[in-house]
CSV table of C-alpha atoms in Angstrom, one decimal:
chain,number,residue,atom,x,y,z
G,217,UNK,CA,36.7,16.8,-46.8
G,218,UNK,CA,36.3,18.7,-43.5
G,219,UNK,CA,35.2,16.6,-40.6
G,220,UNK,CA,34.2,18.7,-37.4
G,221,UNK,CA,34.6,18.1,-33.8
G,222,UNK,CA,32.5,18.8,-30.8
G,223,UNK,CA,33.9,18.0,-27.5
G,224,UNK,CA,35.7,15.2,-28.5
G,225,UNK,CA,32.7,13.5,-31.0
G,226,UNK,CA,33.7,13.7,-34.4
G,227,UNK,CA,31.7,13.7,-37.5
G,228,UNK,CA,32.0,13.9,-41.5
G,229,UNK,CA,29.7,17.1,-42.5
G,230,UNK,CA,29.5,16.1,-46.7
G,231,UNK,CA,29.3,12.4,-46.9
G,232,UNK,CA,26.9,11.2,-43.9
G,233,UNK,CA,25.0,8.9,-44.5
G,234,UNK,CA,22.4,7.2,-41.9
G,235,UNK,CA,21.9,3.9,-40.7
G,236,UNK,CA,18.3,2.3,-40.8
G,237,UNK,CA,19.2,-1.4,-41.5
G,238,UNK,CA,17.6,-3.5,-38.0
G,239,UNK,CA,15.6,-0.6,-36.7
G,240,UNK,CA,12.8,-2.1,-38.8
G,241,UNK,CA,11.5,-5.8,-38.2
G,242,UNK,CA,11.3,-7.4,-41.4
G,243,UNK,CA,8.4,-8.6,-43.4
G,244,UNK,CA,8.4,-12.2,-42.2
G,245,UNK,CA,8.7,-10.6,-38.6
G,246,UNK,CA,5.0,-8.8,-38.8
G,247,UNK,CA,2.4,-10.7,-37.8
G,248,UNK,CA,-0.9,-9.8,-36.8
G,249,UNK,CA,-1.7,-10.9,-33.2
G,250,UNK,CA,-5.2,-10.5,-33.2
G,251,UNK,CA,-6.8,-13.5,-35.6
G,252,UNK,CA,-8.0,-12.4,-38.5
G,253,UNK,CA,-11.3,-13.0,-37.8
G,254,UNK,CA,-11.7,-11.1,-35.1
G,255,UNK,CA,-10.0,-8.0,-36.8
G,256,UNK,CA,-12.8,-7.6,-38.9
G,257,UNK,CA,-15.0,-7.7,-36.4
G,258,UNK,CA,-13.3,-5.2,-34.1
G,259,UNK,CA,-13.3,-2.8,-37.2
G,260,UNK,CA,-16.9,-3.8,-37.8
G,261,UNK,CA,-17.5,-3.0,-34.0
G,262,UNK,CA,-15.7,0.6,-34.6
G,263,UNK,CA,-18.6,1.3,-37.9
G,264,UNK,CA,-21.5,0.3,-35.1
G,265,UNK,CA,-20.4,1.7,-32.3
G,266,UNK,CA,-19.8,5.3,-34.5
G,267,UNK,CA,-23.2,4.3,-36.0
G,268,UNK,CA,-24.8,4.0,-32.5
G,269,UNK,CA,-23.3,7.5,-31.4
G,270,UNK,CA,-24.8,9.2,-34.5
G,271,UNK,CA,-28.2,7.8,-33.5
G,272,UNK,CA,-27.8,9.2,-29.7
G,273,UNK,CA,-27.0,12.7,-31.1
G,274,UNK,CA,-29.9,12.7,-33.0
G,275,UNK,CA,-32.3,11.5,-30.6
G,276,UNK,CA,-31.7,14.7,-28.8
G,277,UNK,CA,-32.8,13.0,-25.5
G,278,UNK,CA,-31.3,15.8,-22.9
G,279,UNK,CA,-29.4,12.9,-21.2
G,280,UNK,CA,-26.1,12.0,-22.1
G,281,UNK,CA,-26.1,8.6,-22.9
G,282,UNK,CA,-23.7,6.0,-24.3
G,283,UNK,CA,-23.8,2.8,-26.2
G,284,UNK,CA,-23.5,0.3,-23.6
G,285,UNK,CA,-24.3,-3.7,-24.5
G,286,UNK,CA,-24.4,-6.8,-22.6
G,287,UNK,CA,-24.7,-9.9,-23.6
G,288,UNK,CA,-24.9,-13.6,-22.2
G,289,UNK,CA,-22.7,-16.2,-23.8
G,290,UNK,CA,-22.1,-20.1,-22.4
G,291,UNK,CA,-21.5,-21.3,-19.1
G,292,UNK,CA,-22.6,-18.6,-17.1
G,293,UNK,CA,-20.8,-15.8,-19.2
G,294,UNK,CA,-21.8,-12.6,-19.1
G,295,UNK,CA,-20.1,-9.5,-21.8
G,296,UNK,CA,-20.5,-6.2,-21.2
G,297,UNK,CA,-19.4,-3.5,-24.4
G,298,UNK,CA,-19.1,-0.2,-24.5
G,299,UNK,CA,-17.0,2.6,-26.5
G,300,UNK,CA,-13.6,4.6,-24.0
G,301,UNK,CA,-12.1,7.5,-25.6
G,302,UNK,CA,-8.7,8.5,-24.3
G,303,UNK,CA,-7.8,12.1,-26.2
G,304,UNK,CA,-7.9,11.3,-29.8
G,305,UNK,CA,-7.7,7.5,-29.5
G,306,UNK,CA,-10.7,4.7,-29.7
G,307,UNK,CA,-11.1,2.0,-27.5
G,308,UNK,CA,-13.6,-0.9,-27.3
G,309,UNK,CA,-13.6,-1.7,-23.1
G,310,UNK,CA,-14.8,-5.4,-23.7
G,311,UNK,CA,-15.5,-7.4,-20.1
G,312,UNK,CA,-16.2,-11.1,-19.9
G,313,UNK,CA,-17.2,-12.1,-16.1
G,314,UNK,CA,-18.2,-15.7,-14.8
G,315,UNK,CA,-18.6,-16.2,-11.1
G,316,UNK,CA,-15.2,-16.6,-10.5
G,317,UNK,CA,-13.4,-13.8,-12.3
G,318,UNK,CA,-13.5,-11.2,-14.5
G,319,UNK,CA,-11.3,-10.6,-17.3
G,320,UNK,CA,-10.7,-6.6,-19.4
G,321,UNK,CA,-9.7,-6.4,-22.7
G,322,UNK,CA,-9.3,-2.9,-24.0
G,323,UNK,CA,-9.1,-2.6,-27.5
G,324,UNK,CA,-7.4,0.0,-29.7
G,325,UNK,CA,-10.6,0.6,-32.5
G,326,UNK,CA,-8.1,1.7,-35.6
G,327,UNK,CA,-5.8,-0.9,-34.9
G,328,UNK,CA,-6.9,-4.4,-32.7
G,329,UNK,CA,-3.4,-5.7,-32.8
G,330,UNK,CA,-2.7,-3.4,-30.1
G,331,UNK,CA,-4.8,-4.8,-26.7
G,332,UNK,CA,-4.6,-4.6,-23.1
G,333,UNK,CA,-5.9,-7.4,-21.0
G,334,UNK,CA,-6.5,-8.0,-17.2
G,335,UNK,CA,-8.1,-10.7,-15.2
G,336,UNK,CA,-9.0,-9.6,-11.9
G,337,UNK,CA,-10.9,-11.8,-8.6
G,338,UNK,CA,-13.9,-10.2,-6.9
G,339,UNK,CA,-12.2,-9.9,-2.9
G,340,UNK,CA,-14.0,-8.6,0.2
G,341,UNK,CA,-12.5,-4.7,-0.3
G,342,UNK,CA,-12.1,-4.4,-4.0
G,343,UNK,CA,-10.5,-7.0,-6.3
G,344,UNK,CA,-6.8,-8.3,-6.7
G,345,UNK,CA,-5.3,-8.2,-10.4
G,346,UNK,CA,-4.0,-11.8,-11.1
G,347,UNK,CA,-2.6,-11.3,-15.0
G,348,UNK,CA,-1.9,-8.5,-17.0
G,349,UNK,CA,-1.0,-8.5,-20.8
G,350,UNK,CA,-0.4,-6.0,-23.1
G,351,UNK,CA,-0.1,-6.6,-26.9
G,352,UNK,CA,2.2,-3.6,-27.7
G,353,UNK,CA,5.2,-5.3,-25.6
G,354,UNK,CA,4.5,-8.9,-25.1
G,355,UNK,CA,3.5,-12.3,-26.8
G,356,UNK,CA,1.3,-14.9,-25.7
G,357,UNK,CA,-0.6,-17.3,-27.8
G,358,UNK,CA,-2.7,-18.8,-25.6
G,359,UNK,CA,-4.2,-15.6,-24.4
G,360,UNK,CA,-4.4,-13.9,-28.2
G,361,UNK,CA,-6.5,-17.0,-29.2
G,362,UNK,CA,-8.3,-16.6,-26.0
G,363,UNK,CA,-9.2,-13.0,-26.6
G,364,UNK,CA,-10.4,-13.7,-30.3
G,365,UNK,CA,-12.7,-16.8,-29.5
G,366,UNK,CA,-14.3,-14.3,-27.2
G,367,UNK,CA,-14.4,-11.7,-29.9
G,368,UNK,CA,-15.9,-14.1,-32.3
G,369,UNK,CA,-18.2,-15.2,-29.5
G,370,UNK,CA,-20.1,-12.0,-28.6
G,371,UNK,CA,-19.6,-9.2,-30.7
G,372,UNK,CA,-21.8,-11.4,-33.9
G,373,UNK,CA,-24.7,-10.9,-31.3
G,374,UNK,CA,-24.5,-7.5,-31.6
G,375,UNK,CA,-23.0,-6.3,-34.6
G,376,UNK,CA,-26.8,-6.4,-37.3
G,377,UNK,CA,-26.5,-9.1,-40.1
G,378,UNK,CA,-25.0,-8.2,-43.2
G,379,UNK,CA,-27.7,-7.3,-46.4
G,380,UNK,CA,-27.7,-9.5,-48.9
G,381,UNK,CA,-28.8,-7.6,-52.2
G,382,UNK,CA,-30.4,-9.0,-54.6
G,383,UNK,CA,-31.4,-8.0,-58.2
């Protein structure tokens, strides 16, 4: 067996074997942040929203438009979606607003676990950020339930009623 060294880090050239035990969570580590609910309504948001685009191209219309909804929703809420492309990735910009605040959720379109949230205040030269979540790196239960009772709030009012087929 020859084993080779390079200033001063030694290693076996025939019988290396790598290590991939605890790189990996395990399976009763994954969960899904988003509920499961919503997740199907983010992907059925992705199908419309691609749908919507198809239409625009179409139309021909010499203005560049964009798929751009908003909706009302209880106690003074107002949503506003619309479709953000960075390079090759999908996003759904999502904004809830009530007089007080206003809270954006930007959601990965191919996978909705992965979200970025931020509730800013309206101020006399801009707004102030006051929280600031992202999926990828941190947990928080309260605001994950948060973001899919608004998902299951407003995207049913756009998204058109599933056919029912009958023979």
């Amino acid at each position: 067996m020859k084993v080779a060294s390079l200033n001063n880090i030694s290693f076996n050239r025939y019988n290396y074997k790598p290590n991939f035990e605890g790189n990996y969570p395990k399976k009763d580590e994954l969960i899904s942040v988003m509920p499961f609910k919503a997740r199907k309504l983010v992907k059925r948001m992705d199908q419309f929203l691609e749908d919507k685009w198809a239409e625009i191209r179409k139309a021909n219309s010499g203005f560049y438009d964009l798929p751009f909804f908003v909706l009302s929703g209880k106690n003074k809420k107002v949503a506003t979606i619309k479709p953000v492309y960075q390079g090759h990735k999908k996003y759904i910009l999502f904004e809830v607003s009530n007089d007080k605040n206003t809270e954006r959720i930007l959601i990965n379109r191919q996978n909705p676990d992965l979200f970025r949230f931020e509730r800013i205040v309206d101020t006399d030269y801009g707004y102030a950020t006051t929280k600031t979540y992202n999926s990828e790196y941190q947990r928080n239960e309260e605001l994950e339930e948060l973001i899919g009772k608004y998902i299951e709030e407003f995207f049913p009012k756009i998204l058109p009623r599933r056919k029912i087929i009958t023979p």
